[in-house]
Short mmCIF file of C-alpha atoms and ligand atoms in Angstrom, two decimals:
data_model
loop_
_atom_site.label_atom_id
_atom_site.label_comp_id
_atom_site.label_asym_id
_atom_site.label_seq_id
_atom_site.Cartn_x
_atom_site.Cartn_y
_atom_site.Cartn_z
CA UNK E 1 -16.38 17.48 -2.86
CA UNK E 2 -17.96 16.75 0.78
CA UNK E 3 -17.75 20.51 2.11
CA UNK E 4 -19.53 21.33 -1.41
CA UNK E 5 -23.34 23.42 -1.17
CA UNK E 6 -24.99 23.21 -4.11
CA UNK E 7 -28.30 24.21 -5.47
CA UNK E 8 -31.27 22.85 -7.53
CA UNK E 9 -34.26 25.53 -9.35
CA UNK E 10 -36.41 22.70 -10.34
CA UNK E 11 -36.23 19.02 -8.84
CA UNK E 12 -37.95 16.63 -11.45
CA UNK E 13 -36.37 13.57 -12.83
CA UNK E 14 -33.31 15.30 -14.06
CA UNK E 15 -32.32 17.43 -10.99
CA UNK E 16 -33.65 14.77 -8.62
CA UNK E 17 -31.41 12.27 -10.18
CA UNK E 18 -28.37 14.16 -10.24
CA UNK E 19 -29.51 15.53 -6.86
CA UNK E 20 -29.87 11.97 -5.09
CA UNK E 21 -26.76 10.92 -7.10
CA UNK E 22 -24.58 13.42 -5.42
CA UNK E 23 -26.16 12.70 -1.98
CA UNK E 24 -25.42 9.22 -2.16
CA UNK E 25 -21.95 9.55 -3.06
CA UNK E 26 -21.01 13.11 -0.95
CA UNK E 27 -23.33 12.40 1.60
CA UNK E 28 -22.10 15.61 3.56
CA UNK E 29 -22.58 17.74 0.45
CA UNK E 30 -24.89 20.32 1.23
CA UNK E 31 -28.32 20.28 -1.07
CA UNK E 32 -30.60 23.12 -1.22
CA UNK E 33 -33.98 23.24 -3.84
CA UNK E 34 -36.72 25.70 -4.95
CA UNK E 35 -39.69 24.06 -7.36
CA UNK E 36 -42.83 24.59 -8.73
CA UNK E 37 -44.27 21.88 -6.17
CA UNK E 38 -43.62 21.81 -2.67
CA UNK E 39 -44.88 18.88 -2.41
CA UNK E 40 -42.00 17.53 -4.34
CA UNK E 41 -39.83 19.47 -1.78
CA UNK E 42 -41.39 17.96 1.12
CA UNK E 43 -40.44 14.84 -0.64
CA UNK E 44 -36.99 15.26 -0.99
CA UNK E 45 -36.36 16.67 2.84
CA UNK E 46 -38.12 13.82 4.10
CA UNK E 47 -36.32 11.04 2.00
CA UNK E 48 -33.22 13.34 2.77
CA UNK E 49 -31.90 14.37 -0.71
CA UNK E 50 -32.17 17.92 -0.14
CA UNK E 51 -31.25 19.78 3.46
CA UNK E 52 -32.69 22.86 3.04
CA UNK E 53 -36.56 23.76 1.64
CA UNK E 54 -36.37 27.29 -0.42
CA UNK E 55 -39.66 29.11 -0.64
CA UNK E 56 -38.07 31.66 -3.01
CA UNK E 57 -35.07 32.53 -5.17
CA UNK E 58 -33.37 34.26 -2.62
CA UNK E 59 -29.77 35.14 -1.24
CA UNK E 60 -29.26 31.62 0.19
CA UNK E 61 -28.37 30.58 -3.41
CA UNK E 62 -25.66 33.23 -3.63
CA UNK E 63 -23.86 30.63 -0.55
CA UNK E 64 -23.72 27.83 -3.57
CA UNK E 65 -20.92 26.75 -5.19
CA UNK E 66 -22.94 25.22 -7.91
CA UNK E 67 -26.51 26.02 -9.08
CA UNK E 68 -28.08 23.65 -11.34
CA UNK E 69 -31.00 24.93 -13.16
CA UNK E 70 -33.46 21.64 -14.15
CA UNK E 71 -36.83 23.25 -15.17
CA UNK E 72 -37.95 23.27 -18.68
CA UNK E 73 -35.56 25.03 -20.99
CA UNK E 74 -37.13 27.76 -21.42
CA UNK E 75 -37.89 28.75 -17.88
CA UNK E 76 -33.87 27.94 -16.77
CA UNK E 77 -33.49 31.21 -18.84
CA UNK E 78 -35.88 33.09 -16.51
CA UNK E 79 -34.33 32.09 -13.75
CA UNK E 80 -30.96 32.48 -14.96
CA UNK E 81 -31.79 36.26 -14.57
CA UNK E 82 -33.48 36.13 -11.63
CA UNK E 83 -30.21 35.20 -9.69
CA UNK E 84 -28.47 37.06 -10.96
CA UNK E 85 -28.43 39.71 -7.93
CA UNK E 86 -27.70 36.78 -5.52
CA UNK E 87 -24.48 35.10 -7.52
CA UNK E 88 -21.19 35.94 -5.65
CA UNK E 89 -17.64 35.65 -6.89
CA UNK E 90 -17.46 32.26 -6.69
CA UNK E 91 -20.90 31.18 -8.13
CA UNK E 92 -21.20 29.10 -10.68
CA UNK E 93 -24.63 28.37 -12.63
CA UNK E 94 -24.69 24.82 -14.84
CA UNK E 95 -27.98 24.43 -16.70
CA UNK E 96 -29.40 20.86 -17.59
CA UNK E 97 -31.30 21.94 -20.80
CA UNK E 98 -31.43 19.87 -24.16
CA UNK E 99 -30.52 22.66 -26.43
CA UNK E 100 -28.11 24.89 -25.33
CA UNK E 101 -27.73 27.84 -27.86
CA UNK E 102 -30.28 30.34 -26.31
CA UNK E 103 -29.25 29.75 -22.80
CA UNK E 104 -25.57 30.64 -23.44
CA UNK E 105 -27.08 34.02 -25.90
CA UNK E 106 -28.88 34.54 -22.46
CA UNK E 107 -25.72 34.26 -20.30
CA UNK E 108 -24.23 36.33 -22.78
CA UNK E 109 -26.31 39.14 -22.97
CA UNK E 110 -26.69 39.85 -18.78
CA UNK E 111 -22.21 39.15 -18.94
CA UNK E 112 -22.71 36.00 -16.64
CA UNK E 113 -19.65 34.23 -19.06
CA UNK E 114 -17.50 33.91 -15.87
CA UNK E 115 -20.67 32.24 -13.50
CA UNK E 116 -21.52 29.56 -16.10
CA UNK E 117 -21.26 26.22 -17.54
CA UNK E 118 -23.67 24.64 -19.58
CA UNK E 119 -24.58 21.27 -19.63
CA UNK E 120 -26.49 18.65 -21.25
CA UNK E 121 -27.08 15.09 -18.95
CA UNK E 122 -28.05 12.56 -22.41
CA UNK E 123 -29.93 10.38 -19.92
CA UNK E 124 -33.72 10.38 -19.21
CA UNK E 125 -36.77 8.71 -19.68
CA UNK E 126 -40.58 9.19 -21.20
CA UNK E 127 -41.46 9.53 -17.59
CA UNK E 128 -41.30 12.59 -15.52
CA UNK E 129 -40.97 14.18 -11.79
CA UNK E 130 -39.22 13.79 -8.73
CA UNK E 131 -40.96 10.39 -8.24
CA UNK E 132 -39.62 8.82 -11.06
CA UNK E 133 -35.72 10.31 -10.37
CA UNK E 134 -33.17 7.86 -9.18
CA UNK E 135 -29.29 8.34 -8.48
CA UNK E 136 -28.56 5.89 -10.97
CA UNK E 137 -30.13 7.52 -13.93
CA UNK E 138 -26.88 9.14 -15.50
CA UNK E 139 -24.99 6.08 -14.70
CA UNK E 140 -22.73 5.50 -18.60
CA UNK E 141 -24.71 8.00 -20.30
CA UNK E 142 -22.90 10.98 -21.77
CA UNK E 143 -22.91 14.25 -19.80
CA UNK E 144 -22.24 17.28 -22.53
CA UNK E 145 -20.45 19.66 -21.00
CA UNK E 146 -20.22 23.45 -22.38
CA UNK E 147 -18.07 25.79 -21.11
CA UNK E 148 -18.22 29.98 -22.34
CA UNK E 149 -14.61 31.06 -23.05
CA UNK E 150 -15.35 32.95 -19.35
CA UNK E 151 -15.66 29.68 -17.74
CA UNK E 152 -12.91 28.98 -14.79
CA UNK E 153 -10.91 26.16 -16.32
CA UNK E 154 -10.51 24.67 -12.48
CA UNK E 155 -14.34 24.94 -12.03
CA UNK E 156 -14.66 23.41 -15.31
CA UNK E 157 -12.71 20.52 -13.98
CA UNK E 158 -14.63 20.46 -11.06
CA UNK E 159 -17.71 20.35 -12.68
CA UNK E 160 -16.41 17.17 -14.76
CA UNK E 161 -15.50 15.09 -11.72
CA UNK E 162 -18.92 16.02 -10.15
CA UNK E 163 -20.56 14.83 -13.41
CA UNK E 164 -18.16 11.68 -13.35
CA UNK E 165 -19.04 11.14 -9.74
CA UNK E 166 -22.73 10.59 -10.73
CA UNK E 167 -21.27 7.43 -13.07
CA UNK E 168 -22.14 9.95 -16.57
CA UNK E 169 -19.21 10.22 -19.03
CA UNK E 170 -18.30 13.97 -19.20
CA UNK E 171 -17.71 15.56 -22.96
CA UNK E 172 -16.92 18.76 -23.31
CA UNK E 173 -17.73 20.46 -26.67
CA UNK E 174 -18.82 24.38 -27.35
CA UNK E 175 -22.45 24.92 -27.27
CA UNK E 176 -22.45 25.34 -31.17
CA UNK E 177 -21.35 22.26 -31.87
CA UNK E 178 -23.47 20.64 -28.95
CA UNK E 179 -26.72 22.08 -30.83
CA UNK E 180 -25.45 20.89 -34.53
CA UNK E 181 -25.06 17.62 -33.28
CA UNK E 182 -28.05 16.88 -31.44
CA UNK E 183 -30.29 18.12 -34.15
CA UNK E 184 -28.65 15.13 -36.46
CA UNK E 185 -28.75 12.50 -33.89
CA UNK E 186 -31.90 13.60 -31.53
CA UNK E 187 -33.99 16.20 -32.83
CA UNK E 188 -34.39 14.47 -36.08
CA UNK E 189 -35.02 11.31 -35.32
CA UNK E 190 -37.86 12.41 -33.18
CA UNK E 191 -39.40 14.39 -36.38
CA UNK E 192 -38.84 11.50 -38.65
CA UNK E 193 -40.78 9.46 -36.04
CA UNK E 194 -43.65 11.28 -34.85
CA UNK E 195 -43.96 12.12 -38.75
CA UNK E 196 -44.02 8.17 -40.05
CA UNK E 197 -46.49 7.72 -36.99
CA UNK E 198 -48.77 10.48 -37.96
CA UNK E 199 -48.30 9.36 -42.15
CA UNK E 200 -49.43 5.48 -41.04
CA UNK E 201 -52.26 6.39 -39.23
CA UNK E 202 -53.00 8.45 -41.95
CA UNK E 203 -52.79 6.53 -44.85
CA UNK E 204 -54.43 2.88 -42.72
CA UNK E 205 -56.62 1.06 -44.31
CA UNK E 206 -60.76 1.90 -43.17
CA UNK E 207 -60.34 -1.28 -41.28
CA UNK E 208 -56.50 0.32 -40.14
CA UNK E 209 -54.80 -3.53 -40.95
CA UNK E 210 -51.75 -0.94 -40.91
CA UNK E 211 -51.89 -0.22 -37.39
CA UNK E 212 -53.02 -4.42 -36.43
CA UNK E 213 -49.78 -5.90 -38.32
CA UNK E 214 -47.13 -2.70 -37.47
CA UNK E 215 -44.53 -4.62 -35.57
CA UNK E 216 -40.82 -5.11 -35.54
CA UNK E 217 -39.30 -2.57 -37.83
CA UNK E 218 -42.19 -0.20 -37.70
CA UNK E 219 -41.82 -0.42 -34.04
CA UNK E 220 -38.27 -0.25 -33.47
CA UNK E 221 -37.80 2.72 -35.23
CA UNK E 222 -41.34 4.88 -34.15
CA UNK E 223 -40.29 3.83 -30.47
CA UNK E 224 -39.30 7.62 -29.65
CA UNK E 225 -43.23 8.80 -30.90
CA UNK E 226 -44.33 8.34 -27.60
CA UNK E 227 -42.05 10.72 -26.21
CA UNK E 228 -43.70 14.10 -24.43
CA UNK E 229 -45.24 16.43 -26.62
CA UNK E 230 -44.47 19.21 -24.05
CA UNK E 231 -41.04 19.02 -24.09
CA UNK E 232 -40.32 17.94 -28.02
CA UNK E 233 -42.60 20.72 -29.26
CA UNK E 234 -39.76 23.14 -26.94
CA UNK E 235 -36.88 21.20 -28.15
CA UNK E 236 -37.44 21.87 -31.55
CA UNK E 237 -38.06 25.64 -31.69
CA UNK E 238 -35.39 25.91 -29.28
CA UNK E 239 -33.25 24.53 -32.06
CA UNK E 240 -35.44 25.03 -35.05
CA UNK E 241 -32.09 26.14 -36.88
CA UNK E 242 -30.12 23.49 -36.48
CA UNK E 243 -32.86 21.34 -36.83
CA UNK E 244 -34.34 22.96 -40.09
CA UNK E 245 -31.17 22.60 -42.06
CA UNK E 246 -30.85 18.97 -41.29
CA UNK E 247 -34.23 18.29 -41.83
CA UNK E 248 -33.75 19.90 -45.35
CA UNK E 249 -31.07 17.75 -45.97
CA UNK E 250 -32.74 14.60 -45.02
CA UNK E 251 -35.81 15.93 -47.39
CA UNK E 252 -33.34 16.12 -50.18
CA UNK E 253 -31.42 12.51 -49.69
CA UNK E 254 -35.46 11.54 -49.25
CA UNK E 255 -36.28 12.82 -52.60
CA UNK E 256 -33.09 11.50 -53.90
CA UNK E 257 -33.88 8.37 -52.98
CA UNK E 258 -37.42 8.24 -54.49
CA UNK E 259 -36.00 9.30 -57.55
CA UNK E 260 -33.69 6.33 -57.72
CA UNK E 261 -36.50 3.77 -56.65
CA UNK E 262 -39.38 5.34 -59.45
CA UNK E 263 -36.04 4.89 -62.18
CA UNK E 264 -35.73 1.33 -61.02
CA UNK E 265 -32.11 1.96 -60.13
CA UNK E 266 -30.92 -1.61 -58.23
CA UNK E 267 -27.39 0.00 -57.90
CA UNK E 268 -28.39 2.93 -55.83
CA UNK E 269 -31.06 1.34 -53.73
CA UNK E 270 -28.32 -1.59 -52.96
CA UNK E 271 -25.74 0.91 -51.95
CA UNK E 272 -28.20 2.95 -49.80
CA UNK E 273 -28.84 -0.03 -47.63
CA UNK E 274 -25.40 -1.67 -47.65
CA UNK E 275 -23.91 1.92 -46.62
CA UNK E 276 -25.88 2.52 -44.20
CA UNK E 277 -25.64 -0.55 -42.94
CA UNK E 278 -22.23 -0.53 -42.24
CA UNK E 279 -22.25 2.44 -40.64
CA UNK E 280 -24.65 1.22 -38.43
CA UNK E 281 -23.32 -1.74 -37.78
CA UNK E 282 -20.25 0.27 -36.65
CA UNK E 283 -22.14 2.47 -34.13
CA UNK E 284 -20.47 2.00 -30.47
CA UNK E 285 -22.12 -0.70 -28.33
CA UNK E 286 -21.53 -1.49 -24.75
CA UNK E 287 -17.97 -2.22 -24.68
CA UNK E 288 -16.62 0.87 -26.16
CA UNK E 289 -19.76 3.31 -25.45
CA UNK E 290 -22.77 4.39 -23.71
CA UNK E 291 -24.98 2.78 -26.57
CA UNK E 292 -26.29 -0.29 -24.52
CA UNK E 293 -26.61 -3.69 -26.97
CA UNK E 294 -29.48 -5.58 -26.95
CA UNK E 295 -28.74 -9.10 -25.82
CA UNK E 296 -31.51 -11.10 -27.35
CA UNK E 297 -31.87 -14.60 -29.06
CA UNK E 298 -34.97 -15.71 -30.79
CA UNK E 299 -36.54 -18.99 -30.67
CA UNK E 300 -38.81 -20.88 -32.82
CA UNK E 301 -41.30 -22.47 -30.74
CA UNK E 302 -44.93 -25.12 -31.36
CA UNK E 303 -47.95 -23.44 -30.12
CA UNK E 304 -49.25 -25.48 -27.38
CA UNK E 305 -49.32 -24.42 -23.45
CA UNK E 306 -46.43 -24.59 -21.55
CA UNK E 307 -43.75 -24.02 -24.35
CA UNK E 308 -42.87 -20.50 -22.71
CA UNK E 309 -42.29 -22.41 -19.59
CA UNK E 310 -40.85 -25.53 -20.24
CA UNK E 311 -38.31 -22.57 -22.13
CA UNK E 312 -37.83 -20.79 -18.77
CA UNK E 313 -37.35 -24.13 -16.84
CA UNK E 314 -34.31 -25.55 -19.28
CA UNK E 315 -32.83 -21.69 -18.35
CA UNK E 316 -34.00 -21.10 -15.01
CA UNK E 317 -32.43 -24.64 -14.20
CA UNK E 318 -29.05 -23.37 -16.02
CA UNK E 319 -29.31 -19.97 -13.64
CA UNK E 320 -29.63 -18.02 -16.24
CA UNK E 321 -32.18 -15.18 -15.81
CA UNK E 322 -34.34 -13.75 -17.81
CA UNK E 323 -34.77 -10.05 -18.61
CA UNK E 324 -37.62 -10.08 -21.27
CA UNK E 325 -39.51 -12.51 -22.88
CA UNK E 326 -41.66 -11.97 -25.46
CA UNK E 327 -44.52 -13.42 -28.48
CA UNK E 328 -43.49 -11.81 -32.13
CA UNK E 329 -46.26 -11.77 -33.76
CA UNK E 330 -45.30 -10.15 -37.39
CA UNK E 331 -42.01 -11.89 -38.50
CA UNK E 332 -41.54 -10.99 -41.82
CA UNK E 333 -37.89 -10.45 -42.40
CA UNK E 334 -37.22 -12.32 -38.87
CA UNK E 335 -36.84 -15.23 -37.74
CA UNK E 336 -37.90 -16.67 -34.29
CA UNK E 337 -41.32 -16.88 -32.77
CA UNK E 338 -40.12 -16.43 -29.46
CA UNK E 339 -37.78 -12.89 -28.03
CA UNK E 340 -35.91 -13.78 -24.90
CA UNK E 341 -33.96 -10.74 -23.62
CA UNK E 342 -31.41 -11.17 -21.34
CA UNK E 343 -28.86 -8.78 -19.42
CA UNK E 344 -25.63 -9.67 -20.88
CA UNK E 345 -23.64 -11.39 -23.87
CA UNK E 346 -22.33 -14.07 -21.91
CA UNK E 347 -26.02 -15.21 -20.74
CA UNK E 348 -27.28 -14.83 -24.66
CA UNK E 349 -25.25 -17.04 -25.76
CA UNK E 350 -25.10 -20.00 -22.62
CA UNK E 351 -29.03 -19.83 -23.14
CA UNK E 352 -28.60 -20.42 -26.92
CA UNK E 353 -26.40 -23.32 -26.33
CA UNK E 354 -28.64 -24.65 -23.58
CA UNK E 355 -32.02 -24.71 -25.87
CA UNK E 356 -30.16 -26.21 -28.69
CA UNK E 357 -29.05 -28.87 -26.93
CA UNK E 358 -33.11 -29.69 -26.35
CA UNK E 359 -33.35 -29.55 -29.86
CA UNK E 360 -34.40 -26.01 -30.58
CA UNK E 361 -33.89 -23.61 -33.55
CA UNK E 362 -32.88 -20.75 -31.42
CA UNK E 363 -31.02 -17.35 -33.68
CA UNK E 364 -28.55 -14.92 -32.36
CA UNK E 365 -28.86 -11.49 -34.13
P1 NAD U 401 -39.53 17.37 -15.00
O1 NAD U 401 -40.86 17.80 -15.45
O2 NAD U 401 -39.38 16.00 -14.42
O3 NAD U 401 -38.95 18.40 -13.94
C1 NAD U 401 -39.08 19.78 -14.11
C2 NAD U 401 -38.94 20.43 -12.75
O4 NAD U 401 -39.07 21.84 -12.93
C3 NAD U 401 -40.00 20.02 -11.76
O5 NAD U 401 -39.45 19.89 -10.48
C4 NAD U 401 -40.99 21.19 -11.78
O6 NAD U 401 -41.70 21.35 -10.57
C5 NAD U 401 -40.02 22.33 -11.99
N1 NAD U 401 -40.68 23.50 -12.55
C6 NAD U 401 -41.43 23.58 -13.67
N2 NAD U 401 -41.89 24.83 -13.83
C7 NAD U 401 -41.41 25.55 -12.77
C8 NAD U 401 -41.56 26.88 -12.37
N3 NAD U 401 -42.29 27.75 -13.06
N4 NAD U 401 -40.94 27.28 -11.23
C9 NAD U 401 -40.19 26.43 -10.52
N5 NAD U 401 -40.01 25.12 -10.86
C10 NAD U 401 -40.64 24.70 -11.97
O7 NAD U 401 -38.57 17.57 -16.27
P2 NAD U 401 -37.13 16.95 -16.53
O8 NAD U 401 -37.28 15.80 -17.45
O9 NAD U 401 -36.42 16.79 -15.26
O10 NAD U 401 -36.51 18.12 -17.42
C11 NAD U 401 -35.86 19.22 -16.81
C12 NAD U 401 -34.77 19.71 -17.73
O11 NAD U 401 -33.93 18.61 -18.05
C13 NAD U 401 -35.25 20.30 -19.04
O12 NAD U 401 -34.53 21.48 -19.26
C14 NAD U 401 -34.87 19.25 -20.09
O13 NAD U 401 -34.51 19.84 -21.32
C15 NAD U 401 -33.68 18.61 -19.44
N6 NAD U 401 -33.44 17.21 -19.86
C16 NAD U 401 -34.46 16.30 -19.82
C17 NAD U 401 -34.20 15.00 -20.21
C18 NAD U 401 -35.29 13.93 -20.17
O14 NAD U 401 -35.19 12.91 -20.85
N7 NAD U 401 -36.33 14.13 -19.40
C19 NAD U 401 -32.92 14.60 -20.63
C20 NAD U 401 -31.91 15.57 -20.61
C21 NAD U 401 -32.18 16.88 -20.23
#
């Protein structure tokens, strides 16, 4: 993989990841870039990610072996034609975007079958640009991988080792299926919670008591709200198919639902939560999957200062260290005034034993 040159259109916090990633681990890999910002160029020559500054698409790209395209989805398509004219036998284009049906109809379309491989990094974070990149981001997320039925099979191996090499977990899957499933478990869920936001704020109270007590649940599940309008808004038209017929079918087992609850139906309300919450409670967690667990224990403590330390003492003194710590202030269907995070299983459930031996209520969820 050393002797590999590989390029980057766009250097944000997707390619710069996966760019600094590579240079940390194939440190005589050869890294060229062309962005929007040379500034963010500059950047990356300096703090020596990248060895080579392009001003241009030009016929220095054509010397790759990869070329990863990591601008908004939309624009990889541009590009995707633009070097075209430089791509030599050997070339092979991978693409970064979140939806991958219209960049493969693109490839398609100018015969490029044979030059690409899509693919789909399911790592990132609210935050944007090179600044906020690091070679760590992909480390145990999944790292879709979509071959066209053009695609060398030896560069498709490749590929997967590179992508393995950054600490990601390769899948490979057609692009079809690639878009079917992210509309269920990503596109969706970003709907249903910029939609419940937007329905809360407005249906609040004049004196919005909605918005003062929202906590826990509310929270938990509106978390992805916050995510950039920018790119959501070209997520979902990118997929608006996909996306569309699922969100159908969610209105329908919505309406089903409200049907069932206006009858007074205990049966079907039961079995919606007990369902679900099995399958939930059977999603992968960190030992078998990417999905990282929350290692929390709650904590009832007496409001009076010092209670958060004297807390931190009894585990500090124990050397076990705290990730998060944290007031809840709306409870209902908790229990536990007090959220300590911490980073593994093992330290959960030492600090649990730890505070109950001083006495106090302390709940593992
Ligand atoms: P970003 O804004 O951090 O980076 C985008 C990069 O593209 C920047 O370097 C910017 O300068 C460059 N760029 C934008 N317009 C350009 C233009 N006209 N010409 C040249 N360069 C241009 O965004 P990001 O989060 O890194 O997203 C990039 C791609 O990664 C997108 O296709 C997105 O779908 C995909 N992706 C993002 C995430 C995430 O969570 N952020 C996760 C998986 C995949």
């Amino acid at each position: 993989m050393n002797n590999l040159t590989i390029g980057f259109i766009g250097l944000g916090l997707i390619g710069g990841s996966i760019a600094k990633s590579f240079k940390a681990k194939y440190p005589d890999i050869k890294i060229m870039a062309y962005s929007r910002s040379k500034n963010t160029l500059d950047k990356a020559f300096e703090d020596k990610t990248i060895d080579i500054i392009l001003d241009d698409i030009d016929e220095r790209l054509g010397g790759c072996d990869y070329i990863f395209l990591c601008t908004p989805v939309s624009l990889n398509e541009m590009f995707l034609e633009k070097l075209r004219p430089f791509l030599h036998e050997n070339s092979i284009v991978t693409d970064v975007g979140s939806v991958k049906g219209n960049i493969h109809r693109r490839v398609e379309a100018l015969g490029l079958e044979a030059h690409f491989i899509g693919g789909h990094p399911m790592a990132g974070s609210e935050k944007s640009g090179y600044d906020n990149s690091n070679g760590h981001l992909l480390e145990n997320a999944y790292y879709v991988i979509t071959p066209t039925d053009a695609s060398p099979k030896a560069r498709v191996d490749e590929l997967i080792a590179l992508v393995k090499s950054t600490g990601a977990i390769p899948l490979v899957t057609d692009y079809n299926t690639h878009d079917y499933i992210v509309a269920g478990i990503s596109h969706l869920p970003h709907v249903i919670a910029a939609s419940l936001v937007k329905l809360v704020k407005d249906k609040d109270t004049p004196s919005k008591l909605m918005k003062q007590i929202a906590a826990g649940g509310f929270k938990d599940i509106t978390r992805i709200a916050s995510s950039s309008p920018d790119m959501w808004q070209q997520i979902c038209l990118e997929n608006k198919d996909n996306l569309s017929a699922i969100l159908d079918d969610y209105i329908d087992a919505l309406n089903s639902i409200n049907d069932e609850i206006k009858a007074g139906s205990h049966d079907a309300v039961y079995n919606l939560f007990e369902e679900s919450g099995e399958y939930r409670n059977s999603l992968p967690d960190k030992s078998s999957g990417p999905i990282k667990k929350r290692h929390a224990i709650y904590c009832d403590i007496i409001d009076k200062a010092g209670a958060i330390a004297t807390i931190a003492t009894i585990l500090a003194v124990h050397q076990i260290n705290i990730k998060n710590i944290g007031i809840i202030h709306n409870r209902e269907f908790e229990k536990g005034v007090l959220s300590i995070e911490f980073e593994d299983e093992e330290s959960s459930l030492n600090a649990a034993e730890f505070l109950r031996k001083f006495q106090y209520n302390v709940y593992v969820r």
